Amino acid sequence: MCGIVAAAARREVSEILLEGLRRLEYRGYDSAGMALIDQEHGLRIHKRKGKVAELEKAQREQPYHGTTGIAHTRWATHGEPSGVNAHPHISGRRVALVHNGIIENHATLRAELVEEGYEITSATDTEVIVHLLHRSLAIGGSLLQAMQQTVAKLEGAYALAAIDTQNPDTVVGARKGSPLVVGVGIGENFLASDTMALRQVTDRFIYLEEADLVCITPASVQVYSADGREAKRPIARIEEGLEAADMGDFEHYMIKEIFEQPEALEATFAGAINAQKIEERFGPAAPALFDQVKKVQIVACGTSFHAGMVARYWLEEIAGVSCVVEVASEFRYRKRVQHAGTLLVVISQSGETADTLAALRNASADEFIGSLVVSNVDNSSLVRECDLVFLTRAGIEIGVASTKAFTTQLVALLMLTLALGRRRELPDSRQQDIITALQDLPQCVRQTLELNEAIRLLSEAFIPKRHALFLGRGIQYPIAMEGALKLKEISYIHAEAYPAGELKHGPLALVDHDMPVVAVAPNDELLGKLKSNLEEVRSRGGELFVFADKEAGFANEPRVQILPMPHCPEVIRPIVYTVALQLLSYHVALQKGTDVDKPRNLAKSVTVE
Ligand code: F6R
């Protein structure tokens, strides 16, 4: 989603801003822009539709210089991707502004401003903000005061950064509902939507809180809380982020991140040598809260929602805890009835997903005994607002398609299952079996990664196809859903997942020689039933690709290709099979020539509704 970088320095900042934008490209965007205040205190602006490379080209052809500036990558919400709609937006040739989020009352504000004589040139919801700033500045006062007056009029979500030619060494920012961090330097300070953008210039960050305003100059950082008082916010030192941006020998971040999974999984459960140690990973308040849990309500979006669906099988089967799972965009707007003793669990790689955050915020204390987040990003909004926190240790994930974040979420949720199971008399031997299975997991994933070439060969059959079906049963059904999501998002092949038993209730009508059917078939108690479902596909001319435990008794036959998977403990199979499906999508996308790391129309961190 949109990205912001801003700088107030004593040195030239155009290259810092462009590098920041390059480092934010992973978030997904469709246009980019940059505004600098030049030596004569004039605004210099480049805006381009398309990639940051286009903006760099514009800057090469017509170099602009300045020590104060703002830059932006835009993911279109209001108005098509175009140079005109790209940020920064300006008003009166004096103020420039970049914005992440959505302003819900933009139409009312627009009418008000037009009435007063402001000319609105773009189709965005953002442009009204810069005119409001200009209007406040025109009647006197500082840029900070103008920002305070402006945000008071806004309804919706925003992270903002603005510059004013009459305050040439200052950048003012504000956030509500969208993240914004301050990068603290020596003789220079910065703003950005995430720390990644600024890791080349600093390792010290201030995470702004909801409704904070901030004013930076080369020499100072001042933060103000919603009530207008100056606020003290701690400075955090971040170590991660420099190496993550390096692709090493890999062709894409996605494949690098797929191959990082053994270490990421290991790091996520490291030290969990017994179930008591596992509870500690959820924070000191966890044991007391876990004692009260009678039911779990999981809320998440996309891939994280699939992790929740897998967890439901574990929580009910292993821990004996009732569990329901819902996508956040539905949950947040629904009238709900909760049972006493329900724990709210939100899952989010980024910790910033707008719908998941809104779901947490509108969940009342009457409904839930407490909240737990599983996230990959420390200090994210969800992490700051939940009672209990489990941080996965996937490391920064740059590829838009979630891979290592998903499998580490599954590890976290299996650990939650163990922690809750212990409080419901899950036998010690079963607890130990699960811990041993977790310890085997990195090796099972390594064995799956060795199938990379075999999966690449298998993927060739998908290149000419326009549709694909994914089938699974039981706990492998959400894994089939995740496989289908991965294939559609990066290869643009339309893919759907079904529980295999549902096939003859409709989707079987789609099956012909042009419809590849991928089946996830581990060697569990549902295998016999799955085999019958697959026969139904084969006898209708469908082409089957079966990811099967090598001990499951499948063999290649005409129109049936088997991918023999390593034999591994049953409880971790959903994680292991996911890795094989990630490789399948990656190779299909690679051969189709799509933009694997930045698939069209998608964003990494979905900070708008
Ligand atoms: C798909 C994908 C998305 C995210 C979803 C939620 O590969 O990455 O479906 O899972 O946008 O994002 P988070 O987990 O950050 O809340």
CSV table of N, CA and C in Angstrom, one decimal, residues 467-574:
chain,number,residue,atom,x,y,z
A,467,HIS,N,-7.4,-21.8,-15.4
A,467,HIS,CA,-8.0,-22.0,-14.2
A,467,HIS,C,-7.4,-23.3,-13.5
A,468,ALA,N,-7.5,-23.4,-12.2
A,468,ALA,CA,-7.1,-24.6,-11.5
A,468,ALA,C,-7.9,-24.8,-10.2
A,469,LEU,N,-8.1,-26.0,-9.9
A,469,LEU,CA,-8.8,-26.4,-8.6
A,469,LEU,C,-7.8,-27.0,-7.6
A,470,PHE,N,-8.0,-26.6,-6.4
A,470,PHE,CA,-7.2,-27.2,-5.3
A,470,PHE,C,-8.1,-27.9,-4.4
A,471,LEU,N,-7.8,-29.2,-4.0
A,471,LEU,CA,-8.6,-30.0,-3.1
A,471,LEU,C,-7.8,-30.4,-1.9
A,472,GLY,N,-8.5,-30.4,-0.8
A,472,GLY,CA,-7.9,-30.9,0.5
A,472,GLY,C,-9.0,-31.4,1.4
A,473,ARG,N,-8.7,-32.2,2.3
A,473,ARG,CA,-9.7,-32.6,3.3
A,473,ARG,C,-9.2,-32.3,4.7
A,474,GLY,N,-10.1,-32.1,5.6
A,474,GLY,CA,-9.7,-31.8,7.0
A,474,GLY,C,-8.8,-30.6,7.1
A,475,ILE,N,-7.7,-30.8,7.9
A,475,ILE,CA,-6.8,-29.7,8.1
A,475,ILE,C,-6.1,-29.2,6.9
A,476,GLN,N,-6.1,-30.1,5.9
A,476,GLN,CA,-5.4,-29.7,4.6
A,476,GLN,C,-6.3,-28.9,3.7
A,477,TYR,N,-7.6,-28.8,4.1
A,477,TYR,CA,-8.5,-27.9,3.2
A,477,TYR,C,-8.0,-26.4,3.3
A,478,PRO,N,-7.7,-25.9,4.5
A,478,PRO,CA,-7.2,-24.5,4.5
A,478,PRO,C,-5.8,-24.4,3.7
A,479,ILE,N,-5.1,-25.5,3.7
A,479,ILE,CA,-3.8,-25.4,3.0
A,479,ILE,C,-4.1,-25.4,1.5
A,480,ALA,N,-5.1,-26.1,1.1
A,480,ALA,CA,-5.5,-26.0,-0.4
A,480,ALA,C,-5.9,-24.6,-0.7
A,481,MET,N,-6.6,-24.0,0.3
A,481,MET,CA,-7.1,-22.6,0.1
A,481,MET,C,-5.8,-21.6,-0.1
A,482,GLU,N,-4.9,-21.9,0.8
A,482,GLU,CA,-3.7,-21.1,0.7
A,482,GLU,C,-2.9,-21.3,-0.6
A,483,GLY,N,-2.9,-22.6,-1.0
A,483,GLY,CA,-2.2,-22.9,-2.3
A,483,GLY,C,-2.9,-22.2,-3.5
A,484,ALA,N,-4.2,-22.2,-3.4
A,484,ALA,CA,-5.0,-21.5,-4.5
A,484,ALA,C,-4.8,-20.0,-4.5
A,485,LEU,N,-4.8,-19.4,-3.3
A,485,LEU,CA,-4.5,-18.0,-3.2
A,485,LEU,C,-3.2,-17.6,-3.7
A,486,LYS,N,-2.2,-18.4,-3.3
A,486,LYS,CA,-0.8,-18.1,-3.8
A,486,LYS,C,-0.7,-18.1,-5.3
A,487,LEU,N,-1.3,-19.2,-5.9
A,487,LEU,CA,-1.3,-19.3,-7.4
A,487,LEU,C,-2.0,-18.1,-8.0
A,488,LYS,N,-3.2,-17.8,-7.6
A,488,LYS,CA,-3.9,-16.7,-8.2
A,488,LYS,C,-3.2,-15.4,-8.1
A,489,GLU,N,-2.6,-15.1,-6.9
A,489,GLU,CA,-2.1,-13.8,-6.7
A,489,GLU,C,-0.8,-13.5,-7.4
A,490,ILE,N,0.0,-14.6,-7.6
A,490,ILE,CA,1.3,-14.2,-8.3
A,490,ILE,C,1.3,-14.7,-9.8
A,491,SER,N,0.5,-15.7,-10.2
A,491,SER,CA,0.5,-16.1,-11.6
A,491,SER,C,-0.7,-15.6,-12.4
A,492,TYR,N,-1.7,-15.1,-11.7
A,492,TYR,CA,-2.9,-14.6,-12.2
A,492,TYR,C,-3.8,-15.7,-12.9
A,493,ILE,N,-3.5,-17.0,-12.5
A,493,ILE,CA,-4.3,-18.1,-13.0
A,493,ILE,C,-5.5,-18.1,-11.9
A,494,HIS,N,-6.7,-18.2,-12.4
A,494,HIS,CA,-7.8,-18.3,-11.5
A,494,HIS,C,-7.8,-19.6,-10.8
A,495,ALA,N,-7.7,-19.6,-9.5
A,495,ALA,CA,-7.7,-20.9,-8.7
A,495,ALA,C,-8.6,-20.8,-7.6
A,496,GLU,N,-9.3,-21.9,-7.4
A,496,GLU,CA,-10.3,-22.0,-6.2
A,496,GLU,C,-9.9,-23.3,-5.4
A,497,ALA,N,-10.2,-23.3,-4.2
A,497,ALA,CA,-10.0,-24.4,-3.3
A,497,ALA,C,-11.4,-25.0,-2.8
A,498,TYR,N,-11.5,-26.3,-2.8
A,498,TYR,CA,-12.7,-26.9,-2.2
A,498,TYR,C,-12.3,-28.0,-1.2
A,499,PRO,N,-13.1,-28.2,-0.2
A,499,PRO,CA,-13.0,-29.5,0.5
A,499,PRO,C,-13.3,-30.6,-0.5
A,500,ALA,N,-12.5,-31.6,-0.5
A,500,ALA,CA,-12.6,-32.6,-1.6
A,500,ALA,C,-14.1,-33.2,-1.6
A,501,GLY,N,-14.7,-33.3,-0.4
A,501,GLY,CA,-16.0,-33.9,-0.4
A,501,GLY,C,-17.1,-33.0,-1.0
A,502,GLU,N,-16.8,-31.8,-1.3
A,502,GLU,CA,-17.7,-30.8,-1.9
A,502,GLU,C,-17.8,-30.9,-3.4
A,503,LEU,N,-16.8,-31.6,-3.9
A,503,LEU,CA,-16.6,-31.7,-5.4
A,503,LEU,C,-17.9,-32.0,-6.2
A,504,LYS,N,-18.6,-33.0,-5.7
A,504,LYS,CA,-19.7,-33.5,-6.5
A,504,LYS,C,-21.0,-32.6,-6.2
A,505,HIS,N,-20.8,-31.6,-5.3
A,505,HIS,CA,-22.0,-30.7,-5.1
A,505,HIS,C,-21.9,-29.5,-6.0
A,506,GLY,N,-21.1,-29.5,-7.0
A,506,GLY,CA,-21.1,-28.4,-7.9
A,506,GLY,C,-19.8,-28.3,-8.8
A,507,PRO,N,-18.6,-28.1,-8.1
A,507,PRO,CA,-17.4,-27.9,-8.9
A,507,PRO,C,-17.0,-29.0,-9.9
A,508,LEU,N,-17.5,-30.2,-9.7
A,508,LEU,CA,-17.1,-31.3,-10.6
A,508,LEU,C,-17.6,-30.9,-12.0
A,509,ALA,N,-18.6,-30.1,-12.2
A,509,ALA,CA,-19.0,-29.6,-13.5
A,509,ALA,C,-17.9,-28.9,-14.3
A,510,LEU,N,-17.0,-28.4,-13.6
A,510,LEU,CA,-15.9,-27.6,-14.2
A,510,LEU,C,-14.8,-28.5,-14.7
A,511,VAL,N,-14.8,-29.7,-14.3
A,511,VAL,CA,-13.6,-30.6,-14.5
A,511,VAL,C,-13.7,-31.1,-16.0
A,512,ASP,N,-12.6,-30.8,-16.7
A,512,ASP,CA,-12.4,-31.4,-18.0
A,512,ASP,C,-10.9,-31.5,-18.3
A,513,HIS,N,-10.4,-31.8,-19.5
A,513,HIS,CA,-9.0,-32.0,-19.7
A,513,HIS,C,-8.2,-30.7,-19.5
A,514,ASP,N,-8.9,-29.6,-19.5
A,514,ASP,CA,-8.3,-28.3,-19.4
A,514,ASP,C,-8.2,-27.8,-18.0
A,515,MET,N,-8.7,-28.5,-17.0
A,515,MET,CA,-8.7,-28.1,-15.6
A,515,MET,C,-7.7,-28.9,-14.8
A,516,PRO,N,-6.5,-28.3,-14.5
A,516,PRO,CA,-5.7,-29.0,-13.6
A,516,PRO,C,-6.2,-29.0,-12.2
A,517,VAL,N,-6.1,-30.2,-11.5
A,517,VAL,CA,-6.7,-30.3,-10.1
A,517,VAL,C,-5.5,-30.7,-9.2
A,518,VAL,N,-5.2,-29.8,-8.3
A,518,VAL,CA,-4.1,-30.1,-7.3
A,518,VAL,C,-4.7,-30.6,-6.1
A,519,ALA,N,-4.2,-31.8,-5.6
A,519,ALA,CA,-4.7,-32.4,-4.4
A,519,ALA,C,-3.6,-32.4,-3.3
A,520,VAL,N,-4.0,-32.1,-2.1
A,520,VAL,CA,-3.0,-32.2,-1.0
A,520,VAL,C,-3.4,-33.4,-0.2
A,521,ALA,N,-2.6,-34.4,-0.3
A,521,ALA,CA,-3.0,-35.7,0.2
A,521,ALA,C,-2.0,-36.4,1.1
A,522,PRO,N,-1.9,-35.9,2.3
A,522,PRO,CA,-1.1,-36.6,3.3
A,522,PRO,C,-1.6,-37.9,3.7
A,523,ASN,N,-0.9,-38.7,4.5
A,523,ASN,CA,-1.3,-40.0,4.8
A,523,ASN,C,-2.1,-40.0,6.1
A,524,ASP,N,-3.2,-39.4,6.1
A,524,ASP,CA,-4.0,-39.4,7.3
A,524,ASP,C,-5.3,-40.2,7.2
A,525,GLU,N,-6.1,-40.2,8.2
A,525,GLU,CA,-7.3,-41.0,8.2
A,525,GLU,C,-8.3,-40.7,7.1
A,526,LEU,N,-8.2,-39.5,6.5
A,526,LEU,CA,-9.1,-39.2,5.4
A,526,LEU,C,-8.6,-39.5,4.0
A,527,LEU,N,-7.4,-40.2,4.0
A,527,LEU,CA,-6.8,-40.5,2.7
A,527,LEU,C,-7.7,-41.3,1.8
A,528,GLY,N,-8.4,-42.4,2.4
A,528,GLY,CA,-9.2,-43.3,1.6
A,528,GLY,C,-10.3,-42.5,0.9
A,529,LYS,N,-10.9,-41.5,1.6
A,529,LYS,CA,-12.0,-40.7,1.1
A,529,LYS,C,-11.5,-39.8,0.0
A,530,LEU,N,-10.3,-39.3,0.2
A,530,LEU,CA,-9.7,-38.4,-0.8
A,530,LEU,C,-9.5,-39.1,-2.1
A,531,LYS,N,-8.9,-40.4,-1.9
A,531,LYS,CA,-8.6,-41.1,-3.1
A,531,LYS,C,-9.9,-41.3,-4.0
A,532,SER,N,-11.0,-41.6,-3.3
A,532,SER,CA,-12.3,-41.7,-4.1
A,532,SER,C,-12.6,-40.4,-4.8
A,533,ASN,N,-12.4,-39.3,-4.1
A,533,ASN,CA,-12.7,-38.0,-4.8
A,533,ASN,C,-11.8,-37.8,-6.0
A,534,LEU,N,-10.6,-38.2,-5.9
A,534,LEU,CA,-9.7,-38.0,-7.0
A,534,LEU,C,-10.0,-38.9,-8.2
A,535,GLU,N,-10.5,-40.1,-7.9
A,535,GLU,CA,-11.0,-41.0,-9.0
A,535,GLU,C,-12.1,-40.3,-9.8
A,536,GLU,N,-13.0,-39.6,-9.0
A,536,GLU,CA,-14.1,-38.9,-9.7
A,536,GLU,C,-13.6,-37.9,-10.6
A,537,VAL,N,-12.5,-37.2,-10.3
A,537,VAL,CA,-11.9,-36.2,-11.2
A,537,VAL,C,-11.3,-36.9,-12.4
A,538,ARG,N,-10.5,-38.0,-12.1
A,538,ARG,CA,-9.8,-38.7,-13.2
A,538,ARG,C,-10.8,-39.3,-14.3
A,539,SER,N,-11.9,-39.8,-13.7
A,539,SER,CA,-12.8,-40.5,-14.7
A,539,SER,C,-13.6,-39.4,-15.5
A,540,ARG,N,-13.4,-38.1,-15.2
A,540,ARG,CA,-14.0,-37.1,-16.0
A,540,ARG,C,-13.0,-36.3,-16.8
A,541,GLY,N,-11.9,-37.0,-17.0
A,541,GLY,CA,-10.8,-36.4,-17.9
A,541,GLY,C,-10.0,-35.4,-17.3
A,542,GLY,N,-10.2,-35.1,-16.0
A,542,GLY,CA,-9.4,-34.1,-15.3
A,542,GLY,C,-7.9,-34.5,-15.1
A,543,GLU,N,-7.0,-33.5,-15.0
A,543,GLU,CA,-5.6,-33.9,-14.9
A,543,GLU,C,-5.2,-33.6,-13.4
A,544,LEU,N,-4.7,-34.6,-12.8
A,544,LEU,CA,-4.4,-34.5,-11.3
A,544,LEU,C,-3.0,-34.3,-11.0
A,545,PHE,N,-2.7,-33.4,-10.0
A,545,PHE,CA,-1.4,-33.2,-9.5
A,545,PHE,C,-1.5,-33.5,-8.0
A,546,VAL,N,-0.9,-34.6,-7.5
A,546,VAL,CA,-1.2,-35.0,-6.2
A,546,VAL,C,0.1,-34.8,-5.3
A,547,PHE,N,0.0,-34.0,-4.3
A,547,PHE,CA,1.1,-33.8,-3.4
A,547,PHE,C,0.8,-34.8,-2.3
A,548,ALA,N,1.5,-36.0,-2.3
A,548,ALA,CA,1.2,-37.1,-1.4
A,548,ALA,C,2.3,-37.6,-0.6
A,549,ASP,N,2.0,-37.9,0.6
A,549,ASP,CA,3.0,-38.6,1.5
A,549,ASP,C,3.6,-39.8,0.7
A,550,LYS,N,4.9,-39.9,0.7
A,550,LYS,CA,5.5,-41.0,-0.1
A,550,LYS,C,5.1,-42.3,0.4
A,551,GLU,N,4.5,-42.4,1.6
A,551,GLU,CA,4.0,-43.7,2.0
A,551,GLU,C,2.5,-43.8,1.8
A,552,ALA,N,1.9,-42.9,1.1
A,552,ALA,CA,0.4,-43.0,1.0
A,552,ALA,C,-0.1,-43.9,-0.1
A,553,GLY,N,0.8,-44.5,-0.8
A,553,GLY,CA,0.3,-45.5,-1.8
A,553,GLY,C,-0.2,-45.0,-3.1
A,554,PHE,N,0.3,-43.8,-3.5
A,554,PHE,CA,-0.1,-43.2,-4.8
A,554,PHE,C,1.0,-43.5,-5.8
A,555,ALA,N,0.6,-43.7,-7.1
A,555,ALA,CA,1.6,-44.0,-8.1
A,555,ALA,C,1.2,-43.2,-9.4
A,556,ASN,N,2.2,-42.7,-10.2
A,556,ASN,CA,1.9,-42.0,-11.4
A,556,ASN,C,1.0,-42.9,-12.3
A,557,GLU,N,0.1,-42.3,-12.9
A,557,GLU,CA,-0.8,-43.0,-13.9
A,557,GLU,C,-1.1,-42.0,-15.0
A,558,PRO,N,-1.7,-42.5,-16.1
A,558,PRO,CA,-2.1,-41.5,-17.1
A,558,PRO,C,-3.0,-40.4,-16.4
A,559,ARG,N,-2.7,-39.2,-16.7
A,559,ARG,CA,-3.4,-38.0,-16.1
A,559,ARG,C,-3.3,-37.9,-14.6
A,560,VAL,N,-2.3,-38.6,-14.0
A,560,VAL,CA,-2.1,-38.4,-12.6
A,560,VAL,C,-0.6,-38.3,-12.3
A,561,GLN,N,-0.2,-37.1,-11.9
A,561,GLN,CA,1.2,-36.9,-11.5
A,561,GLN,C,1.4,-36.8,-10.0
A,562,ILE,N,2.3,-37.6,-9.5
A,562,ILE,CA,2.4,-37.6,-8.0
A,562,ILE,C,3.7,-36.9,-7.6
A,563,LEU,N,3.6,-36.1,-6.6
A,563,LEU,CA,4.8,-35.4,-6.1
A,563,LEU,C,5.0,-36.0,-4.7
A,564,PRO,N,6.0,-37.0,-4.6
A,564,PRO,CA,6.1,-37.7,-3.3
A,564,PRO,C,6.7,-36.8,-2.2
A,565,MET,N,6.0,-36.5,-1.2
A,565,MET,CA,6.4,-35.6,-0.1
A,565,MET,C,7.1,-36.4,1.0
A,566,PRO,N,8.0,-35.7,1.7
A,566,PRO,CA,8.7,-36.4,2.8
A,566,PRO,C,7.7,-36.9,3.9
A,567,HIS,N,7.9,-38.0,4.5
A,567,HIS,CA,7.1,-38.5,5.5
A,567,HIS,C,7.4,-37.8,6.8
A,568,CYS,N,6.4,-37.1,7.4
A,568,CYS,CA,6.7,-36.3,8.6
A,568,CYS,C,5.6,-36.4,9.6
A,569,PRO,N,5.8,-36.0,10.9
A,569,PRO,CA,4.7,-36.2,11.9
A,569,PRO,C,3.4,-35.5,11.4
A,570,GLU,N,2.3,-36.1,11.7
A,570,GLU,CA,1.0,-35.7,11.1
A,570,GLU,C,0.7,-34.2,11.5
A,571,VAL,N,1.0,-33.8,12.7
A,571,VAL,CA,0.6,-32.5,13.2
A,571,VAL,C,1.2,-31.4,12.4
A,572,ILE,N,2.4,-31.6,11.9
A,572,ILE,CA,3.1,-30.5,11.2
A,572,ILE,C,2.9,-30.6,9.7
A,573,ARG,N,2.2,-31.6,9.2
A,573,ARG,CA,2.0,-31.7,7.7
A,573,ARG,C,1.4,-30.5,7.1
A,574,PRO,N,0.5,-29.8,7.7
A,574,PRO,CA,0.0,-28.6,7.0
A,574,PRO,C,1.1,-27.6,6.7
